[in-house]
Amino acid sequence: MHINDGKRKEVCLFSQLDSFLCLQRFAERNITFLYCWGVTYPQKHICAFKGSTVKISCSYSYPSRINGLYYSEETFWSCEYNSTQLSTSSDHNKPGGKYTGEPGVTLSVTDAPKLLSVSVSPSGEIVEGSSVTLTCSSYANPAANYTWYKENDRKLPSQQPQLFFRSIQPSESGEYYCAAENEMGRRTSARIFIDVKYAPKLLSVSVSPSGEIVEGSSVNLTCSSDANPAANYTWYKENEDSPKASGQIFTITDLRPEHSGNYYCEAQNTRGRRNSTLNLTVVAGEFTFTYSDTAAGHSTPSDVQLSSSYKIIEIISVSKIVCYEH
């Protein structure tokens, strides 16, 4: 830098250590004397372990005289904190002037990962088929490397801060956590549970006991499905508008022929609904009765009076007849 006001010429020369020397020359007298501000830092970048002691030093120069007056120096350090780096600069104040030796010294403090956390995006309910991102973040210097795990400490392929699910499936529900590691140490995050919601699927209906359903007996109709959240169940009979029952199990007691028909179960949750049908057939039941002999006024079994829906199909003994419904 050159300044020439007719009376003096000021020349600033820069050294390799970023200090500079200013020379003031009076043109008419050709007199040169020290007139400069300058700061030199032996180390511009310092890396230190957390908890260690660091010495930051500098050397400086300043004008010996300003406006014909001599002054003593006044020096102090200023700091600017940013992430894992501490930048310092040295200020030199005099009543007649000030110089700040910028950019100063950068101090990097190495530390093991901490403040480790896992976040989910988007927030809220996770639905089957949607895109989901898990993000692992930490405060570390040097930067941490990440590893993802699912429940039972099963290591996942991803070694990035983000774990992506482009079309998440129910089978991917479970607990996840991440580990962050650098040269200074390793930390693991708290576990986060991913709960994938989906409509009822794999719907099935069954009847118990299995086999022939006989009049007068009882049966349980059972509906089951895979759903999240758990499904609510409603039972209907074909061609009837009103539901017959609610709940996963529908019990019918004292079965009659009119109970025969198609029954279907509807499973429903907040994500959707499904239904499945079964056929129920009730067959005529067997019953046994005794009758008195001819002394009681019944000369033959044909004298026994039965309702119109029954007929004698077999005489087992003199006093026992087996009947079935028409």
Coordinates of C-alpha atoms in Angstrom, one line a residue:
M1 CA 0.0 0.0 0.0
H2 CA 1.4 3.4 -0.9
I3 CA 0.2 6.8 0.3
N4 CA 1.7 10.0 -1.1
D5 CA 0.3 13.3 0.2
G6 CA 3.2 15.4 -1.0
K7 CA 5.0 15.6 2.3
R8 CA 5.4 11.9 3.1
K9 CA 5.3 8.5 1.5
E10 CA 4.1 5.5 3.4
V11 CA 5.1 2.1 2.3
C12 CA 3.6 -1.2 3.7
L13 CA 5.7 -4.3 3.2
F14 CA 4.1 -7.8 4.0
S15 CA 6.2 -10.6 5.5
Q16 CA 5.6 -14.3 5.0
L17 CA 4.1 -14.5 8.5
D18 CA 1.3 -12.0 7.6
S19 CA 2.8 -9.3 9.7
F20 CA 3.7 -6.1 8.0
L21 CA 6.0 -3.2 8.4
C22 CA 5.0 0.3 7.5
L23 CA 7.7 2.8 6.8
Q24 CA 7.1 6.5 6.8
R25 CA 9.4 8.5 4.8
F26 CA 9.5 12.2 4.7
A27 CA 10.4 13.0 1.1
E28 CA 12.2 16.3 1.8
R29 CA 14.4 14.8 4.6
N30 CA 14.5 11.2 3.4
I31 CA 14.1 10.1 7.1
T32 CA 12.8 6.6 7.8
F33 CA 11.5 5.4 11.2
L34 CA 9.1 2.7 12.4
Y35 CA 5.5 3.5 12.0
C36 CA 3.5 0.3 11.8
W37 CA 0.8 -2.0 13.2
G38 CA 1.4 -5.7 13.0
V39 CA 0.5 -9.1 14.5
T40 CA 2.2 -12.4 13.9
Y41 CA 0.8 -15.8 15.0
P42 CA 3.3 -18.7 15.3
Q43 CA 0.4 -21.2 14.9
K44 CA -2.7 -20.2 13.0
H45 CA -4.4 -23.6 13.5
I46 CA -4.3 -25.5 16.7
C47 CA -6.0 -28.9 17.3
A48 CA -6.4 -30.1 20.9
F49 CA -8.1 -32.8 22.8
K50 CA -11.1 -31.9 25.0
G51 CA -9.9 -31.2 28.5
S52 CA -6.3 -30.4 27.6
T53 CA -4.4 -27.1 28.1
V54 CA -3.6 -24.9 25.0
K55 CA -1.3 -22.0 24.7
I56 CA -2.2 -19.5 22.1
S57 CA 0.5 -16.8 21.4
C58 CA 1.2 -13.9 19.2
S59 CA 3.8 -11.2 18.6
Y60 CA 3.0 -7.7 17.5
S61 CA 4.3 -4.3 16.6
Y62 CA 2.8 -0.9 16.9
P63 CA 3.8 2.7 16.2
S64 CA 6.4 4.1 18.6
R65 CA 4.9 7.6 18.2
I66 CA 1.5 9.0 17.0
N67 CA 1.0 12.6 16.4
G68 CA 4.3 13.4 18.1
L69 CA 3.3 11.6 21.4
Y70 CA 4.7 8.3 22.9
Y71 CA 2.2 5.8 24.3
S72 CA 2.5 2.4 26.0
E73 CA 0.7 -0.6 24.5
E74 CA -2.6 -2.2 25.6
T75 CA -3.4 -5.7 24.2
F76 CA -6.2 -8.2 24.7
W77 CA -7.7 -11.3 23.0
S78 CA -11.1 -11.6 21.6
C79 CA -12.8 -14.9 20.9
E80 CA -15.5 -16.1 18.5
Y81 CA -17.0 -19.6 19.2
N82 CA -18.4 -21.6 16.3
S83 CA -19.3 -25.3 16.5
T84 CA -16.1 -27.1 17.5
Q85 CA -13.8 -24.2 16.5
L86 CA -12.7 -21.3 18.6
S87 CA -11.3 -18.4 16.6
T88 CA -9.3 -15.8 18.5
S89 CA -7.8 -12.5 17.4
S90 CA -5.6 -10.0 19.1
D91 CA -6.5 -6.4 19.5
H92 CA -4.1 -3.6 20.2
N93 CA -5.5 -0.3 21.5
K94 CA -3.9 3.0 21.8
P95 CA -5.5 6.4 22.3
G96 CA -4.3 7.3 18.9
G97 CA -5.1 4.1 17.0
K98 CA -6.2 0.4 17.0
Y99 CA -5.3 -2.7 15.0
T100 CA -6.9 -6.1 15.1
G101 CA -4.8 -9.1 13.8
E102 CA -7.5 -10.9 11.9
P103 CA -8.3 -13.7 11.1
G104 CA -6.4 -14.8 14.1
V105 CA -5.9 -18.4 15.4
T106 CA -8.4 -21.3 14.9
L107 CA -8.6 -23.7 17.7
S108 CA -10.2 -27.1 17.0
V109 CA -11.2 -29.2 20.0
T110 CA -11.6 -32.9 19.3
D111 CA -14.4 -34.7 21.1
A112 CA -16.2 -38.0 21.0
P113 CA -19.8 -38.0 19.7
K114 CA -22.4 -36.6 22.1
L115 CA -25.9 -35.3 22.1
L116 CA -26.8 -38.2 19.9
S117 CA -30.4 -38.4 18.7
V118 CA -32.7 -40.1 16.1
S119 CA -35.5 -38.3 14.4
V120 CA -38.3 -39.5 12.1
S121 CA -39.6 -37.7 9.0
P122 CA -42.4 -37.2 8.3
S123 CA -43.6 -37.0 11.9
G124 CA -47.0 -38.5 12.8
E125 CA -48.6 -41.8 11.7
I126 CA -46.5 -44.0 9.5
V127 CA -48.6 -45.8 6.9
E128 CA -47.7 -48.8 4.8
G129 CA -46.2 -47.8 1.4
S130 CA -45.2 -44.3 2.5
S131 CA -41.6 -42.9 2.4
V132 CA -39.9 -42.6 5.7
T133 CA -36.5 -41.2 6.7
L134 CA -34.7 -41.8 10.0
T135 CA -31.9 -39.3 10.8
C136 CA -29.1 -39.8 13.2
S137 CA -27.4 -36.6 14.4
S138 CA -24.6 -35.9 16.9
Y139 CA -22.1 -33.3 18.0
A140 CA -18.6 -34.6 17.2
N141 CA -15.1 -33.5 16.2
P142 CA -13.9 -35.0 13.9
A143 CA -17.1 -35.8 12.2
A144 CA -18.7 -39.1 13.2
N145 CA -19.3 -42.2 11.1
Y146 CA -22.8 -43.8 11.6
T147 CA -24.1 -47.3 11.8
W148 CA -27.7 -48.3 12.0
Y149 CA -29.2 -51.3 14.0
K150 CA -32.6 -52.9 14.3
E151 CA -33.9 -54.7 17.4
N152 CA -31.7 -57.6 18.7
D153 CA -28.6 -55.6 17.6
R154 CA -29.0 -56.6 14.0
K155 CA -26.7 -54.4 11.9
L156 CA -28.2 -52.7 8.9
P157 CA -26.4 -52.1 5.6
S158 CA -26.7 -48.3 5.8
Q159 CA -23.7 -46.4 7.2
Q160 CA -25.1 -42.9 6.4
P161 CA -26.6 -40.4 8.9
Q162 CA -30.0 -41.1 7.2
L163 CA -31.8 -44.4 6.9
F164 CA -34.3 -44.4 4.0
F165 CA -37.5 -46.4 3.5
R166 CA -38.9 -45.6 0.0
S167 CA -42.0 -47.8 0.5
I168 CA -42.2 -48.9 4.1
Q169 CA -43.8 -52.3 4.9
P170 CA -45.3 -53.8 8.1
S171 CA -42.4 -56.2 8.3
E172 CA -40.1 -53.2 8.9
S173 CA -41.9 -52.2 12.1
G174 CA -39.7 -52.4 15.2
E175 CA -37.0 -50.6 17.3
Y176 CA -34.2 -48.8 15.6
Y177 CA -31.1 -47.1 16.9
C178 CA -27.8 -45.7 15.6
A179 CA -24.2 -45.6 16.7
A180 CA -21.9 -42.6 16.1
E181 CA -18.1 -43.2 16.2
N182 CA -14.9 -41.2 15.6
E183 CA -11.3 -41.4 16.8
M184 CA -12.3 -40.1 20.2
G185 CA -15.0 -42.6 21.0
R186 CA -18.4 -44.2 20.3
R187 CA -21.9 -43.5 21.4
T188 CA -25.3 -45.2 20.7
S189 CA -28.6 -43.4 20.6
A190 CA -31.8 -44.2 22.4
R191 CA -34.1 -46.6 20.6
I192 CA -37.0 -45.4 18.6
F193 CA -40.0 -47.6 17.7
I194 CA -41.4 -47.5 14.1
D195 CA -45.0 -48.6 14.0
V196 CA -46.3 -49.1 10.5
K197 CA -50.1 -48.9 10.2
Y198 CA -52.1 -50.9 7.6
A199 CA -55.6 -52.0 6.7
P200 CA -56.8 -55.6 7.6
K201 CA -55.3 -58.3 5.5
L202 CA -55.1 -62.1 5.5
L203 CA -58.7 -62.3 6.7
S204 CA -60.1 -65.7 7.5
V205 CA -63.2 -67.2 9.1
S206 CA -63.6 -70.6 10.8
V207 CA -66.3 -72.6 12.7
S208 CA -65.8 -74.7 15.8
P209 CA -66.4 -77.5 16.4
S210 CA -65.6 -78.6 12.9
G211 CA -67.5 -81.3 11.1
E212 CA -71.2 -81.8 10.8
I213 CA -73.3 -79.2 12.6
V214 CA -76.3 -80.9 14.2
E215 CA -79.6 -79.2 15.2
G216 CA -79.6 -78.3 18.8
S217 CA -75.9 -77.9 19.2
S218 CA -73.8 -74.8 19.5
V219 CA -71.0 -73.4 17.3
N220 CA -68.4 -70.6 17.4
L221 CA -67.7 -68.6 14.3
T222 CA -64.3 -67.0 14.5
C223 CA -62.9 -64.2 12.4
S224 CA -59.2 -63.3 12.3
S225 CA -57.0 -60.9 10.4
D226 CA -53.6 -59.1 10.3
A227 CA -54.2 -55.4 11.0
N228 CA -52.6 -52.4 12.6
P229 CA -54.2 -51.0 14.5
A230 CA -56.2 -54.0 15.6
A231 CA -59.4 -54.5 13.7
N232 CA -63.0 -54.4 15.0
Y233 CA -65.2 -57.2 13.8
T234 CA -68.9 -57.3 12.8
W235 CA -70.9 -60.4 11.8
Y236 CA -73.7 -60.4 9.2
K237 CA -75.9 -63.0 7.7
E238 CA -76.4 -62.9 3.9
N239 CA -79.5 -61.0 2.8
E240 CA -80.0 -59.4 6.2
D241 CA -79.2 -55.8 6.8
S242 CA -78.8 -55.8 10.6
P243 CA -75.6 -57.2 12.0
K244 CA -75.9 -60.4 13.9
A245 CA -73.1 -59.8 16.4
S246 CA -69.9 -57.8 17.0
G247 CA -66.6 -59.1 18.1
Q248 CA -64.1 -61.6 16.8
I249 CA -66.1 -64.7 17.9
F250 CA -69.8 -65.1 17.1
T251 CA -71.5 -67.9 19.2
I252 CA -74.8 -69.5 18.1
T253 CA -76.6 -71.8 20.5
D254 CA -79.5 -74.2 20.1
L255 CA -79.0 -74.4 16.4
R256 CA -82.1 -74.7 14.1
P257 CA -82.5 -75.3 10.4
E258 CA -83.2 -71.6 9.9
H259 CA -79.7 -70.8 11.1
S260 CA -78.3 -72.4 7.9
G261 CA -76.9 -69.9 5.4
N262 CA -73.9 -67.7 4.5
Y263 CA -72.3 -65.6 7.2
Y264 CA -69.7 -63.1 6.6
C265 CA -67.3 -61.2 8.9
E266 CA -66.2 -57.6 8.3
A267 CA -62.9 -56.5 9.8
Q268 CA -62.3 -52.7 10.0
N269 CA -59.7 -50.3 11.3
T270 CA -58.7 -46.7 10.6
R271 CA -56.8 -47.7 7.5
G272 CA -59.6 -49.7 5.7
R273 CA -61.9 -52.7 5.8
R274 CA -62.2 -56.3 4.5
N275 CA -64.8 -59.1 4.7
S276 CA -64.8 -62.9 4.4
T277 CA -67.7 -65.4 4.1
L278 CA -68.5 -69.0 5.3
N279 CA -71.4 -71.3 4.8
L280 CA -73.2 -72.8 7.8
T281 CA -75.4 -75.9 7.3
V282 CA -77.5 -77.3 10.1
V283 CA -78.6 -81.0 9.8
A284 CA -81.5 -82.6 11.6
G285 CA -80.7 -83.8 15.0
E286 CA -81.3 -87.3 16.6
F287 CA -83.5 -87.8 19.6
T288 CA -84.6 -90.8 21.7
F289 CA -87.7 -91.4 23.6
T290 CA -89.4 -94.4 25.3
Y291 CA -93.0 -95.5 25.1
S292 CA -95.2 -97.8 27.1
D293 CA -96.2 -101.3 26.1
T294 CA -99.7 -102.5 25.0
A295 CA -100.8 -102.4 28.6
A296 CA -100.6 -98.7 28.4
G297 CA -102.8 -98.5 25.4
H298 CA -100.2 -98.4 22.7
S299 CA -100.3 -101.8 20.9
T300 CA -97.6 -101.0 18.3
P301 CA -94.9 -98.3 17.9
S302 CA -97.1 -96.8 15.1
D303 CA -99.5 -95.6 17.7
V304 CA -96.9 -93.1 19.0
Q305 CA -97.8 -89.6 18.0
L306 CA -95.0 -87.5 16.5
S307 CA -95.1 -83.9 15.2
S308 CA -95.3 -83.6 11.4
S309 CA -91.6 -82.8 11.1
Y310 CA -90.4 -86.1 12.4
K311 CA -90.7 -89.7 11.2
I312 CA -89.7 -93.0 12.7
I313 CA -86.8 -94.4 10.7
E314 CA -85.6 -97.2 13.0
I315 CA -87.0 -99.2 15.9
I316 CA -84.1 -100.1 18.1
S317 CA -86.0 -102.0 20.8
V318 CA -89.4 -102.5 22.0
S319 CA -89.1 -99.4 24.1
K320 CA -86.7 -97.2 22.1
I321 CA -87.2 -95.5 18.8
V322 CA -84.8 -93.2 16.9
C323 CA -86.3 -90.3 15.0
Y324 CA -84.9 -87.7 12.6
E325 CA -86.4 -84.5 11.4
H326 CA -87.7 -84.3 7.9

